[in-house]
Tab-separated table of C-alpha atoms in Angstrom:
chain	number	residue	atom	x	y	z
A	382	THR	CA	21.288	-35.550	-68.822
A	383	LEU	CA	18.568	-34.398	-66.711
A	384	GLU	CA	15.627	-35.090	-69.325
A	385	ASN	CA	16.997	-38.221	-70.464
A	386	ALA	CA	17.457	-39.614	-66.442
A	387	GLN	CA	16.291	-43.281	-65.496
A	388	GLU	CA	15.572	-41.137	-62.251
A	389	MET	CA	12.368	-38.408	-62.101
A	390	VAL	CA	13.681	-34.444	-61.886
A	391	LEU	CA	11.301	-31.490	-61.239
A	392	TRP	CA	12.206	-28.021	-60.344
A	393	ILE	CA	10.418	-25.874	-58.302
A	394	ASP	CA	10.916	-22.808	-57.278
A	395	ALA	CA	9.309	-21.521	-53.561
A	396	GLU	CA	6.326	-20.366	-54.444
A	397	GLY	CA	5.445	-23.778	-55.703
A	398	GLN	CA	5.473	-23.522	-59.577
A	399	LEU	CA	7.022	-25.833	-61.532
A	400	LEU	CA	9.647	-24.856	-64.054
A	401	PHE	CA	11.285	-28.087	-64.859
A	402	ALA	CA	9.762	-32.319	-65.666
A	403	ASN	CA	12.061	-34.590	-67.358
A	404	GLN	CA	11.185	-37.250	-69.365
A	405	ARG	CA	10.805	-40.324	-66.438
A	406	PHE	CA	8.401	-37.992	-64.571
A	407	CYS	CA	5.789	-37.490	-68.111
A	408	GLU	CA	6.299	-41.813	-68.027
A	409	VAL	CA	5.278	-42.041	-64.788
A	410	THR	CA	2.843	-39.657	-63.654
A	411	GLY	CA	0.606	-39.815	-67.215
A	412	TYR	CA	1.230	-35.766	-68.134
A	413	THR	CA	2.396	-34.462	-70.783
A	414	LYS	CA	5.452	-31.797	-71.103
A	415	ALA	CA	2.080	-29.092	-72.472
A	416	GLN	CA	0.394	-29.802	-69.371
A	417	LEU	CA	3.913	-28.798	-66.907
A	418	PRO	CA	2.894	-25.549	-66.433
A	419	GLN	CA	-0.863	-26.008	-65.117
A	420	ILE	CA	0.446	-28.236	-63.031
A	421	ASP	CA	-0.285	-28.070	-59.153
A	422	THR	CA	2.715	-28.612	-57.534
A	423	TYR	CA	0.787	-28.744	-54.339
A	424	LYS	CA	-1.675	-30.861	-55.337
A	425	LEU	CA	1.316	-32.595	-56.979
A	426	PHE	CA	3.256	-33.570	-53.093
A	427	PHE	CA	0.103	-32.761	-51.204
A	428	GLN	CA	-3.254	-34.035	-51.068
A	429	THR	CA	-5.048	-32.860	-48.058
A	430	ASN	CA	-6.081	-28.667	-47.830
A	431	THR	CA	-2.337	-28.079	-44.482
A	432	ALA	CA	-0.657	-28.288	-48.421
A	433	GLU	CA	0.918	-24.091	-47.922
A	434	ALA	CA	1.173	-24.717	-44.216
A	435	GLU	CA	4.021	-28.130	-45.232
A	436	ARG	CA	4.856	-26.152	-48.923
A	437	ALA	CA	5.992	-23.657	-46.775
A	438	ALA	CA	7.774	-25.312	-43.333
A	439	LEU	CA	9.744	-27.505	-45.944
A	440	TRP	CA	11.136	-24.583	-47.763
A	441	ASP	CA	12.572	-23.762	-44.402
A	442	ASN	CA	13.945	-26.735	-43.609
A	443	LEU	CA	14.782	-27.004	-47.105
A	444	ARG	CA	17.038	-23.517	-46.840
A	445	ARG	CA	18.015	-24.187	-43.653
A	446	GLU	CA	19.639	-27.836	-44.374
A	447	LYS	CA	20.376	-27.611	-48.274
A	448	ARG	CA	20.174	-31.073	-48.811
A	449	LEU	CA	16.490	-33.194	-47.514
A	450	GLU	CA	15.735	-36.620	-48.106
A	451	VAL	CA	12.315	-37.619	-47.750
A	452	GLU	CA	9.007	-40.268	-48.157
A	453	SER	CA	6.100	-38.122	-50.121
A	454	GLN	CA	3.533	-39.904	-52.870
A	455	LEU	CA	2.898	-38.150	-56.313
A	456	LEU	CA	-0.337	-37.858	-57.534
A	457	CYS	CA	-0.272	-39.286	-61.021
A	458	LYS	CA	-2.983	-37.482	-63.625
A	459	ASP	CA	-5.232	-40.327	-63.255
A	460	GLY	CA	-5.953	-40.477	-59.733
A	461	GLN	CA	-3.195	-42.556	-58.825
A	462	ILE	CA	-1.315	-41.919	-56.099
A	463	LEU	CA	2.514	-43.137	-55.918
A	464	PRO	CA	4.725	-43.756	-53.001
A	465	VAL	CA	7.953	-42.019	-54.118
A	466	TYR	CA	11.523	-41.124	-52.499
A	467	CYS	CA	12.328	-37.529	-53.134
A	468	SER	CA	15.820	-35.757	-52.696
A	469	LEU	CA	15.506	-32.388	-52.166
A	470	ASN	CA	18.504	-29.837	-53.064
A	471	TYR	CA	18.440	-26.421	-52.568
A	472	ILE	CA	19.005	-24.236	-55.066
A	473	ASN	CA	20.143	-20.377	-55.080
A	474	TYR	CA	20.408	-18.697	-58.542
A	475	ASN	CA	20.715	-14.648	-58.286
A	476	GLY	CA	18.145	-14.552	-55.758
A	477	LYS	CA	16.114	-16.976	-57.377
A	478	GLU	CA	15.718	-19.799	-55.120
A	479	LEU	CA	14.949	-23.672	-56.657
A	480	ASP	CA	14.120	-27.142	-55.932
A	481	CYS	CA	15.739	-29.663	-57.504
A	482	ILE	CA	13.393	-32.543	-57.097
A	483	PHE	CA	14.950	-36.325	-57.808
A	484	MET	CA	12.742	-38.685	-57.304
A	485	ARG	CA	12.356	-42.717	-57.238
A	486	ASP	CA	9.163	-44.743	-58.095
A	487	TRP	CA	9.715	-46.351	-53.988
A	488	THR	CA	5.674	-48.146	-54.875
A	489	LEU	CA	8.287	-51.898	-55.228
A	490	LYS	CA	9.630	-50.601	-52.005
A	491	LYS	CA	7.104	-50.468	-50.229
A	492	GLN	CA	5.635	-53.630	-51.041
A	493	ARG	CA	8.562	-54.939	-49.888
A	494	ASP	CA	8.612	-53.823	-46.493
A	495	HIS	CA	4.194	-54.650	-46.229
A	496	LYS	CA	6.291	-58.599	-46.960
A	497	LEU	CA	8.944	-58.034	-44.292
A	498	GLU	CA	7.097	-56.209	-41.871
A	499	LEU	CA	3.925	-59.775	-42.247
A	500	ALA	CA	6.518	-62.049	-42.452
A	501	ASP	CA	7.831	-60.463	-38.920
A	502	LYS	CA	4.197	-60.551	-37.528
A	503	VAL	CA	3.645	-64.207	-38.317
A	504	LEU	CA	7.257	-65.650	-36.785
A	505	ALA	CA	6.972	-62.831	-33.810
A	506	ASN	CA	3.688	-64.963	-33.245
A	507	ALA	CA	4.382	-68.687	-34.183
A	508	SER	CA	4.966	-70.852	-31.551
A	509	GLU	CA	6.773	-73.157	-32.976
A	510	LEU	CA	10.756	-72.690	-31.893
A	511	ILE	CA	11.982	-70.777	-34.462
A	512	PHE	CA	16.189	-70.319	-35.256
A	513	TRP	CA	18.106	-68.855	-38.424
A	514	VAL	CA	21.672	-70.152	-38.384
A	515	SER	CA	23.891	-68.680	-39.869
A	516	GLU	CA	26.366	-71.604	-41.382
A	517	SER	CA	29.044	-71.569	-38.254
A	518	GLY	CA	25.982	-72.395	-37.101
A	519	GLN	CA	25.466	-68.992	-34.712
A	520	ILE	CA	22.199	-68.113	-34.799
A	521	GLU	CA	20.970	-64.845	-35.601
A	522	TYR	CA	17.223	-64.931	-35.519
A	523	ALA	CA	14.914	-66.897	-32.486
A	524	ASN	CA	11.382	-66.015	-32.163
A	525	PRO	CA	9.712	-65.601	-28.733
A	526	ALA	CA	8.953	-68.626	-28.248
A	527	ALA	CA	12.638	-70.014	-27.849
A	528	HIS	CA	13.300	-67.758	-26.208
A	529	ALA	CA	10.517	-67.847	-24.222
A	530	ALA	CA	10.552	-72.023	-24.350
A	531	LEU	CA	13.975	-71.241	-23.748
A	532	ALA	CA	14.640	-68.855	-21.013
A	533	HIS	CA	17.827	-67.135	-22.450
A	534	THR	CA	17.327	-63.602	-23.136
A	535	PRO	CA	17.928	-62.267	-27.476
A	536	SER	CA	21.546	-61.201	-26.758
A	537	THR	CA	22.835	-64.294	-25.219
A	538	LEU	CA	20.326	-66.760	-27.387
A	539	GLU	CA	21.188	-65.133	-30.640
A	540	ARG	CA	25.619	-65.053	-29.693
A	541	SER	CA	24.971	-68.919	-28.818
A	542	TYR	CA	25.477	-71.753	-31.033
A	543	ILE	CA	22.708	-73.840	-32.217
A	544	GLN	CA	24.735	-76.940	-32.078
A	545	ASP	CA	25.319	-76.231	-27.965
A	546	ILE	CA	21.699	-74.480	-27.559
A	547	CYS	CA	20.302	-78.628	-29.075
A	548	LEU	CA	22.133	-80.744	-27.298
A	549	HIS	CA	22.559	-78.384	-23.480
A	550	GLU	CA	17.729	-78.481	-23.896
A	551	GLN	CA	18.134	-81.841	-24.903
A	552	LEU	CA	16.557	-80.933	-29.037
A	553	LEU	CA	17.970	-83.266	-30.129
A	554	SER	CA	18.947	-86.952	-29.414
A	555	PRO	CA	22.836	-86.987	-27.718
A	556	SER	CA	23.938	-89.536	-30.498
A	557	PHE	CA	23.186	-87.290	-32.473
A	558	ILE	CA	26.884	-85.251	-32.958
A	559	PHE	CA	27.614	-82.363	-36.163
A	560	GLU	CA	30.689	-83.809	-36.872
A	561	ASP	CA	31.391	-80.829	-38.457
A	562	GLU	CA	29.556	-77.114	-39.427
A	563	GLU	CA	29.251	-78.861	-43.224
A	564	THR	CA	27.146	-81.200	-41.372
A	565	LEU	CA	25.128	-78.690	-39.723
A	566	PHE	CA	24.813	-76.402	-42.486
A	567	GLU	CA	23.574	-79.500	-44.950
A	568	THR	CA	21.319	-80.516	-42.564
A	569	ALA	CA	20.189	-78.004	-41.298
A	570	SER	CA	19.662	-77.173	-45.647
A	571	GLY	CA	17.691	-79.560	-45.882
A	572	GLY	CA	18.660	-82.693	-45.210
A	573	GLN	CA	17.572	-84.909	-42.064
A	574	LEU	CA	17.812	-85.593	-38.679
A	575	PRO	CA	18.856	-89.155	-37.114
């Protein structure tokens, strides 16, 4: 049932009245079922003075599209702002317009995204040549330092094979020969180059 769903579920009418919130919403936000009728949905999602304009634009878009997916922020009872991913669904029931919202806590995803952005910046700004190589030896990623040092564009370098690049550019001793793809992968994942 909606009451016991793992996602937070809300029903909000076009005037901003909160008509239903499931148990998961209460657990995550700290509001009780008794407090739901007093919740100002403008402040719940729009923590700015432009809440009315934003809400009106969102409803116009929802009426037109019938279903929207948006990232938003949810104001919890303790004042914490929670990033959420929302699936908005337009329902017109006997002339009453409703927005049935399914929400997911997006905190962990945002933290992972932030770490990936930091990792991307580190790779992009490293002076060392960095390659990500598939088990078959195909280059899947090369950082800008590798592109510059090898005078290759990203598209040509990332269609190449590491053994071809290394031998051609004399990055490895000519005496080092990849006998097969398995040897290459074992070397790249922990073995020592001669």
